[in-house]
Every structure is written in structure tokens, then in C-alpha cells.
PDB file of C-alpha atoms in Angstrom:
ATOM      1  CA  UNK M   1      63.227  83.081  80.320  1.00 41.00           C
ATOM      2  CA  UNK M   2      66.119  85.340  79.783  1.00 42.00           C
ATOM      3  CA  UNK M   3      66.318  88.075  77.363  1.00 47.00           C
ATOM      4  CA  UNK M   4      68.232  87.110  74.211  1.00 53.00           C
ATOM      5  CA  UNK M   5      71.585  88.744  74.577  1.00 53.00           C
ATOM      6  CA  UNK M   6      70.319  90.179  78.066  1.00 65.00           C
ATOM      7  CA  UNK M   7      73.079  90.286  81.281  1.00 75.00           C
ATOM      8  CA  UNK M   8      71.309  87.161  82.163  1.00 85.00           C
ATOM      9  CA  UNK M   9      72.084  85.132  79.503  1.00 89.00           C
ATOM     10  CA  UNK M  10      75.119  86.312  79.464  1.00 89.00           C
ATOM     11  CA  UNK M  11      75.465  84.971  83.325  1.00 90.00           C
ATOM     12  CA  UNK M  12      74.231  81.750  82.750  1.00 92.00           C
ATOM     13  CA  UNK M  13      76.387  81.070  79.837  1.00 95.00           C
ATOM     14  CA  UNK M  14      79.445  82.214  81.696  1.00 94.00           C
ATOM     15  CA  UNK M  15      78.496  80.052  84.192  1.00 92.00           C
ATOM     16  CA  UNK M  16      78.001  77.091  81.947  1.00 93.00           C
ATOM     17  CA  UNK M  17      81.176  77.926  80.165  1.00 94.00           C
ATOM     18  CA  UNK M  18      83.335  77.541  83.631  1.00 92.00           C
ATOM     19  CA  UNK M  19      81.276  74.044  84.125  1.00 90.00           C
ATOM     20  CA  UNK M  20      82.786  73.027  80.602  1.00 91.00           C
ATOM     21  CA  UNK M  21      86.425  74.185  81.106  1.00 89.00           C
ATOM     22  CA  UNK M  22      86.327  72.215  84.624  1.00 85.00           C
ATOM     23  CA  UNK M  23      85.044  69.094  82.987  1.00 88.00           C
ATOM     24  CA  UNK M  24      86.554  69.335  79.962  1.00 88.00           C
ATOM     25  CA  UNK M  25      89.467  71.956  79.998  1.00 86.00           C
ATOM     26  CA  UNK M  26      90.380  74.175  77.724  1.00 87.00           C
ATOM     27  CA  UNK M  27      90.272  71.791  74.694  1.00 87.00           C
ATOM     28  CA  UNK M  28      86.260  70.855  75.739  1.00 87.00           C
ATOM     29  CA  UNK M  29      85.860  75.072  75.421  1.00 91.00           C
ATOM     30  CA  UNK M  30      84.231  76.041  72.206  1.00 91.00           C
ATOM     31  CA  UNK M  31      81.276  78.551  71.765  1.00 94.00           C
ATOM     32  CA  UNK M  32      79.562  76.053  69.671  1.00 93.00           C
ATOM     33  CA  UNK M  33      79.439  73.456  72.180  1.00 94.00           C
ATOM     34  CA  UNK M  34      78.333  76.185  74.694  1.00 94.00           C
ATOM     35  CA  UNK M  35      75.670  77.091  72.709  1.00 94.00           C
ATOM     36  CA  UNK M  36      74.351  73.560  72.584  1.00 93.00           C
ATOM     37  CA  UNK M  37      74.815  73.163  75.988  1.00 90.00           C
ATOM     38  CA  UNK M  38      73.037  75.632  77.134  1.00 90.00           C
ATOM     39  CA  UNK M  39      70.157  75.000  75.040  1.00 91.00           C
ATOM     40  CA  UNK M  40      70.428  78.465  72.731  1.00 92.00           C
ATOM     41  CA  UNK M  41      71.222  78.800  69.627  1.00 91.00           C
ATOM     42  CA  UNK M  42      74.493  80.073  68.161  1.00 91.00           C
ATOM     43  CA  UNK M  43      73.751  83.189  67.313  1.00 93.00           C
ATOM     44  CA  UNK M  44      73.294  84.761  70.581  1.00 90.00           C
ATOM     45  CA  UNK M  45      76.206  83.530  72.086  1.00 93.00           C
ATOM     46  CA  UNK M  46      78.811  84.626  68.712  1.00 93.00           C
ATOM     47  CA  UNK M  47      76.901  87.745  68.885  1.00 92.00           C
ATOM     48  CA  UNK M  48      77.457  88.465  73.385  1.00 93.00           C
ATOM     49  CA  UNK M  49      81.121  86.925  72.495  1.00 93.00           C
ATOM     50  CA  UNK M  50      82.223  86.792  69.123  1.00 93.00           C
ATOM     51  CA  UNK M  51      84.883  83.993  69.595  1.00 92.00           C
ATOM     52  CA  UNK M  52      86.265  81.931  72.241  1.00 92.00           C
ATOM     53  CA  UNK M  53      88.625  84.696  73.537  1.00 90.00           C
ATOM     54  CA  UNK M  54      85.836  87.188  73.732  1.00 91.00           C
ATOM     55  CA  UNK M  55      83.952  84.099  75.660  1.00 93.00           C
ATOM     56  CA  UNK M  56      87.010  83.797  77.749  1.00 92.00           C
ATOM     57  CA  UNK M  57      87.368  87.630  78.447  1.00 90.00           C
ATOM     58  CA  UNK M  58      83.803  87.693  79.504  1.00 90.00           C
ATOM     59  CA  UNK M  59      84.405  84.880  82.053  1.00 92.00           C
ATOM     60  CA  UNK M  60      87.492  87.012  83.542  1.00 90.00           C
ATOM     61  CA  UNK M  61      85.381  89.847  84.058  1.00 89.00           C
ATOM     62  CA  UNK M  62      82.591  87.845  85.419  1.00 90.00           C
ATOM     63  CA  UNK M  63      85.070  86.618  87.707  1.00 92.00           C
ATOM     64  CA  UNK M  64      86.662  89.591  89.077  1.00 91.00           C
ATOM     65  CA  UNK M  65      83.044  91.438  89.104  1.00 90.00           C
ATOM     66  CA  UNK M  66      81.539  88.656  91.451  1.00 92.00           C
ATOM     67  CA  UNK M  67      84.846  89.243  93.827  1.00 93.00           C
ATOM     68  CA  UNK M  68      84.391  92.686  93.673  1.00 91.00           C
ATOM     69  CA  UNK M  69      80.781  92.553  95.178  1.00 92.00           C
ATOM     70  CA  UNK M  70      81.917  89.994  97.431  1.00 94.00           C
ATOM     71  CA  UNK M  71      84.059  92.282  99.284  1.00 94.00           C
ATOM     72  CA  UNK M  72      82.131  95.193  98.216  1.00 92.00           C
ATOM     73  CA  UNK M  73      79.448  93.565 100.594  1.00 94.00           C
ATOM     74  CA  UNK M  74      81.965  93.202 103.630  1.00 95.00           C
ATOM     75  CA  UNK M  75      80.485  95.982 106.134  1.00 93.00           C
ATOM     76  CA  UNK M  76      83.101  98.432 107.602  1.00 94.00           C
ATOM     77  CA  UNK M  77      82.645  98.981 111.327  1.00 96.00           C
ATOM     78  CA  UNK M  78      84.836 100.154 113.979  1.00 95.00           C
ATOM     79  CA  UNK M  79      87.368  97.309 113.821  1.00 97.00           C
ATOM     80  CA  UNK M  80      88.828  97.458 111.079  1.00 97.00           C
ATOM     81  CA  UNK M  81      91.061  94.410 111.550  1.00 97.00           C
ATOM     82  CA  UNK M  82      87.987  92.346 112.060  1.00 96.00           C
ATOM     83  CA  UNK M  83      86.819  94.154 109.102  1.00 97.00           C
ATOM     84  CA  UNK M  84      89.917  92.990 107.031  1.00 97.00           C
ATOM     85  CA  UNK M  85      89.928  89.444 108.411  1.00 96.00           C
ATOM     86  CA  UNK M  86      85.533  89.405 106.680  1.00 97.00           C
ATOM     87  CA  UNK M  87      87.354  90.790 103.377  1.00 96.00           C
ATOM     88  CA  UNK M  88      89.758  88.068 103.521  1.00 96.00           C
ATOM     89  CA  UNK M  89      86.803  85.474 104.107  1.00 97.00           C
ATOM     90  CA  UNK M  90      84.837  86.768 101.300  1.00 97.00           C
ATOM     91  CA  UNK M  91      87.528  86.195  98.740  1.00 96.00           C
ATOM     92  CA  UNK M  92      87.491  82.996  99.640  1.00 97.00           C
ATOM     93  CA  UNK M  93      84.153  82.506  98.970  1.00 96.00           C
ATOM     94  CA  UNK M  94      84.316  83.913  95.801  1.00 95.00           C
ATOM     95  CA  UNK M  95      86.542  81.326  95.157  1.00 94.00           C
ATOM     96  CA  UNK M  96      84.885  78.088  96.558  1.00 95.00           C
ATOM     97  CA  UNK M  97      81.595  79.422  95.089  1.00 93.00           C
ATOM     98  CA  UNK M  98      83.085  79.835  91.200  1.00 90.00           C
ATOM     99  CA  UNK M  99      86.513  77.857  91.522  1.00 90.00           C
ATOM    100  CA  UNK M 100      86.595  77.326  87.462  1.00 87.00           C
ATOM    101  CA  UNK M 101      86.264  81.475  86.880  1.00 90.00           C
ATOM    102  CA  UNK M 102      89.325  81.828  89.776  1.00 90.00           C
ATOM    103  CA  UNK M 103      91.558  79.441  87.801  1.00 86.00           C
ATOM    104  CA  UNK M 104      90.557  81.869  84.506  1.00 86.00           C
ATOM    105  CA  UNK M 105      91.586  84.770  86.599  1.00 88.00           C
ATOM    106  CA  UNK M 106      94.398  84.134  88.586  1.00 86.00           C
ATOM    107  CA  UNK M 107      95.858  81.192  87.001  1.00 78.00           C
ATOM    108  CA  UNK M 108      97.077  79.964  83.470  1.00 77.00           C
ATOM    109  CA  UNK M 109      94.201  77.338  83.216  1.00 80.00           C
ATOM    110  CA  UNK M 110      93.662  78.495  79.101  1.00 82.00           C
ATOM    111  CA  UNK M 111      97.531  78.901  78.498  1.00 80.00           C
ATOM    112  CA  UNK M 112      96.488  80.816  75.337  1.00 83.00           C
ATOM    113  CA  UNK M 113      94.460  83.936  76.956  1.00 85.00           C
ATOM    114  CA  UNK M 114      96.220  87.073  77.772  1.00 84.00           C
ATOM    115  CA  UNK M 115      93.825  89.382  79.595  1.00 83.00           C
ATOM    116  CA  UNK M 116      92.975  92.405  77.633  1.00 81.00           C
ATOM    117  CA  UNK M 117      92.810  96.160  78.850  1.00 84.00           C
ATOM    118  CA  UNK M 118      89.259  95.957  80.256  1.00 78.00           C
ATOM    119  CA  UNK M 119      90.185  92.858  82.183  1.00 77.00           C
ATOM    120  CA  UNK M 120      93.228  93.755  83.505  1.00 81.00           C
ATOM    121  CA  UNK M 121      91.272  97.313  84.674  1.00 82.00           C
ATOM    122  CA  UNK M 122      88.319  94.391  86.389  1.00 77.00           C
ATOM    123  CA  UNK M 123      91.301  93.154  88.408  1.00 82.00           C
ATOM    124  CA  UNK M 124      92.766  96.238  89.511  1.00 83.00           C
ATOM    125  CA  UNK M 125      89.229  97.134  90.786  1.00 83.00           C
ATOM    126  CA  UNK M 126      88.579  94.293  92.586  1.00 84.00           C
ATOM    127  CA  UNK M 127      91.930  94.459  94.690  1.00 86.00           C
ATOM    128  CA  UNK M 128      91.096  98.256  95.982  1.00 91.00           C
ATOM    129  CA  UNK M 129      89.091  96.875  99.007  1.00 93.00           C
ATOM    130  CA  UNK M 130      92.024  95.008 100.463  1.00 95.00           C
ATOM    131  CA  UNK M 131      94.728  98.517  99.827  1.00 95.00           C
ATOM    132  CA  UNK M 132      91.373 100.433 101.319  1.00 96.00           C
ATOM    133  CA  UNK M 133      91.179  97.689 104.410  1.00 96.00           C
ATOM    134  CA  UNK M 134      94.941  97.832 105.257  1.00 97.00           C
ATOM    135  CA  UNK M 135      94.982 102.063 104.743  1.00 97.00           C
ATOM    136  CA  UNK M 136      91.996 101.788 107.508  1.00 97.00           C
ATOM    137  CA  UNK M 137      93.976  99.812 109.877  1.00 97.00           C
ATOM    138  CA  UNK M 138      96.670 101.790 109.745  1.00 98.00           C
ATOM    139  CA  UNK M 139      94.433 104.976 110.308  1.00 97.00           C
ATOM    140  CA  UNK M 140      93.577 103.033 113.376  1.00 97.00           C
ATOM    141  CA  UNK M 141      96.727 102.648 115.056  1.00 96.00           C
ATOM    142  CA  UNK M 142      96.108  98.705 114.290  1.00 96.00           C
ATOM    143  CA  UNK M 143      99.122  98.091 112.110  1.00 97.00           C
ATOM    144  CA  UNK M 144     102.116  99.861 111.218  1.00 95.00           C
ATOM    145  CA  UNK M 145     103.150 102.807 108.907  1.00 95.00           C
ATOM    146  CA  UNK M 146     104.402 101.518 105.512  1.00 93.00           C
ATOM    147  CA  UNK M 147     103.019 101.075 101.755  1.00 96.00           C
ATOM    148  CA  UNK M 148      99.998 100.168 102.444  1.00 97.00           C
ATOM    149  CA  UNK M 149      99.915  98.452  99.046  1.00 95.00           C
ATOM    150  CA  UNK M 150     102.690  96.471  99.857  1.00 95.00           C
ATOM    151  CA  UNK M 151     101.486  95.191 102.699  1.00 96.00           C
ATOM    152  CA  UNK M 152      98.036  94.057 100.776  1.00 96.00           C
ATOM    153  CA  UNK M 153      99.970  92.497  98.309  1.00 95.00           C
ATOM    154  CA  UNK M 154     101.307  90.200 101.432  1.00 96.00           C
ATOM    155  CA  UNK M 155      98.118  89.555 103.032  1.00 96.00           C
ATOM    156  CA  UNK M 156      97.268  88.799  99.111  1.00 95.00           C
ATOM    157  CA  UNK M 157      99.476  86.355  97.952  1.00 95.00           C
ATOM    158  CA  UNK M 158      99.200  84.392 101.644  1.00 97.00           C
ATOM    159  CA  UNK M 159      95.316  84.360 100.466  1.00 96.00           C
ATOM    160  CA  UNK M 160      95.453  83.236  97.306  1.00 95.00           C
ATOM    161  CA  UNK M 161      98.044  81.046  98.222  1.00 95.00           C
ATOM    162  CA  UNK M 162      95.830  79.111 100.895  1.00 96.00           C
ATOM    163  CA  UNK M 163      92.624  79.187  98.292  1.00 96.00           C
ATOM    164  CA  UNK M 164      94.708  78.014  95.774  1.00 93.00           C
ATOM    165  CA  UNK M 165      95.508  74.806  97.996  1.00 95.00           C
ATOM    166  CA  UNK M 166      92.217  74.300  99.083  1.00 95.00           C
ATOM    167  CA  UNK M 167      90.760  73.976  95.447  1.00 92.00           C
ATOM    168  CA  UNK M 168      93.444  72.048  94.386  1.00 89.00           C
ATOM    169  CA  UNK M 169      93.011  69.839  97.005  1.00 92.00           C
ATOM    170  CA  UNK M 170      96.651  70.139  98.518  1.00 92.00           C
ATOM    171  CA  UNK M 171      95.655  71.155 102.697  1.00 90.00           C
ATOM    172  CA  UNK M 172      97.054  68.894 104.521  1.00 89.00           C
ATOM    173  CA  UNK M 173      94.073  67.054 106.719  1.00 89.00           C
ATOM    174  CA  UNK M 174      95.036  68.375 109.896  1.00 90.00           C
ATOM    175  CA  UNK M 175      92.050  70.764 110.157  1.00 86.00           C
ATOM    176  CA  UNK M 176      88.719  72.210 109.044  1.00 93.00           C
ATOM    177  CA  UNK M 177      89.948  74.201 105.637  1.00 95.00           C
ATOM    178  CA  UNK M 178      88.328  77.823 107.151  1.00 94.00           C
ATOM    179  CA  UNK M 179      90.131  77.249 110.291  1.00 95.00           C
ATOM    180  CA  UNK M 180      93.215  76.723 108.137  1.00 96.00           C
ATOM    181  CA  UNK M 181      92.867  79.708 106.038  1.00 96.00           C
ATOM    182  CA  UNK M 182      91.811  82.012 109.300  1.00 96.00           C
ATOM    183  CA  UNK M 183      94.946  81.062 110.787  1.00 96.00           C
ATOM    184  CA  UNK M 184      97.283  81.687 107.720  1.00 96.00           C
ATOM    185  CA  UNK M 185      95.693  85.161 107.639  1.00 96.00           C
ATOM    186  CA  UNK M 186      96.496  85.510 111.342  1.00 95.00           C
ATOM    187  CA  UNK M 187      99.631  84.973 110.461  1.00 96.00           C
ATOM    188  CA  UNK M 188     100.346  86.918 107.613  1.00 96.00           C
ATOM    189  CA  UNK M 189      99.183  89.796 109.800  1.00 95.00           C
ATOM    190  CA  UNK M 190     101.222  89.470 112.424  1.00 95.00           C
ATOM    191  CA  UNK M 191     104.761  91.669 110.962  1.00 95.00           C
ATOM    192  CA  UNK M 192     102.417  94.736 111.076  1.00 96.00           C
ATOM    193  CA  UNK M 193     100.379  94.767 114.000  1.00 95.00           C
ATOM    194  CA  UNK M 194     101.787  97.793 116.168  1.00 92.00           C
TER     195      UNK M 194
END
């Protein structure tokens, strides 16, 4: 059983908090229902959150720290393209494996949240292995001088873009989702290969 107020109860009620706001939206969000939910009391989770925007801030952070390690976990090797191509394929795991936490952290899903300090810094961190993965293949010879921030924020928002279809349901059926996605990221690469 989880320690009372212990990271794992603090995972698991996350994780049962993104179940409610995908079944129930923001509305169905409420740390008492949460509590009952999850079968705990109330106190532990007004003492890990305090109210439903510390609730919600945890879930952002949760978010953005289970992306992180996702591409965190991508090996480098000695290609970096393929290396950035296995970043781009771990984000969207991250997504397809906690879809309600990426609409919380990229999207406007509780209109009333505004991500504080700490959050915003989670994001920033979690975006460093894509600048790191497009400094790399320009180190290589792979793709061409320029910002290499500016050219993540491309291969980004093509990313996010194709996840955010995919969860919404809005691919067209014309193939296999991944294959999709690989393609788009083909794609978006293409301007800066040398």
C-alpha cells in the first residue's frame, strides 16, 4: 500500500485525476471526488494538493516529468538523425500512454489553469532533448547551420501537431497512425538536411 502522502500516492492520484477530467471534464474535477475515487480519504489528497489548482499543477508536472524521462531514455549513438527520429517517437508515446495529462499540458482542456513558475520551468526542461538532438545533428554535418532552437521548435510543432490529431481522432484513415507520424517527421526534416 502506498505511503500516505508518499510520491506514490501522489502518482496514482494524478493518474486517477486525468481518468476523471477525460470522463468527466473539467466540471467532473474536484479533489473531493478524487479522494473518493481513489478510495483515500480527504485529507491526504488537500494536504499533497491543497485545492484543485494545486491538483491541476501537480498533473502538469507529472506530465512534463513522464516526457522528460521518455526522451531522457532515447539512447544517443552515432546517428544522430536516427537518434532524433527515437526522440520524436518517444513523445509520442508519452502522449498515447497519458493523453488526458497532454491535453493539461499543451492544451486549454481546464480553461481556468495558468501554469505557474515551477510548471512552466517542467516544460522548458522537457523540450532540452529535442534543442540537444538538433545541436547534435548539426555537429554531424547532418543538417544545416542555423538556430538550432528554431529549428526544434519546427520539428516541434509538426509533432505535436500530428499527436494532437491522432488523440483527437482527426488522421485521415489512409494509414497505420506511426507510419503517419514517421512520415510527417520525415518531412519536417527535410529543409535542413545538408
Amino acid at each position: 500500500m502506498p505511503t500516505v502522502n508518499g510520491p506514490e500516492l501522489t502518482v496514482r492520484l494524478v493518474d486517477e485525476a486525468a481518468r476523471l477530467l477525460g470522463e468527466q471534464g473539467p466540471a467532473g474535477l474536484s479533489l473531493r471526488k478524487l479522494a473518493a475515487q481513489a478510495g483515500v480519504s480527504t485529507m491526504p489528497v488537500y494536504t499533497l494538493f491543497g485545492d484543485k489548482n494545486g491538483l491541476l499543477g501537480a498533473m502538469h508536472r507529472e506530465g512534463f516529468r513522464r516526457l522528460g524521462a521518455a526522451l531522457d531514455a532515447v539512447p544517443h549513438t552515432d546517428e544522430p538523425l536516427t537518434d532524433l527520429t527515437e526522440l520524436g517517437l518517444a513523445y509520442r508515446r508519452a502522449a498515447l500512454e497519458s493523453p488526458h495529462l497532454y491535453g493539461l499540458m499543451f492544451g486549454r482542456i481546464v480553461p481556468e489553469f495558468s501554469p505557474g513558475a515551477d510548471d512552466r520551468a517542467a516544460a522548458d526542461l522537457s523540450y532540452q532533448p529535442l534543442v540537444a538532438g538538433v545541436a547534435r545533428c548539426q555537429a554531424a554535418g547532418v543538417f544545416t547551420d542555423g538556430d538550432p532552437q528554431r529549428i526544434a521548435l519546427h520539428l516541434w510543432a509538426v509533432s505535436h501537431g500530428m499527436v494532437n490529431l491522432e488523440l483527437n481522432g482527426q488522421l485521415p484513415p489512409i494509414a497505420d497512425p506511426q507510419q503517419l507520424y514517421l512520415e510527417a517527421l520525415d518531412y519536417a526534416g527535410l529543409p535542413f538536411l545538408t
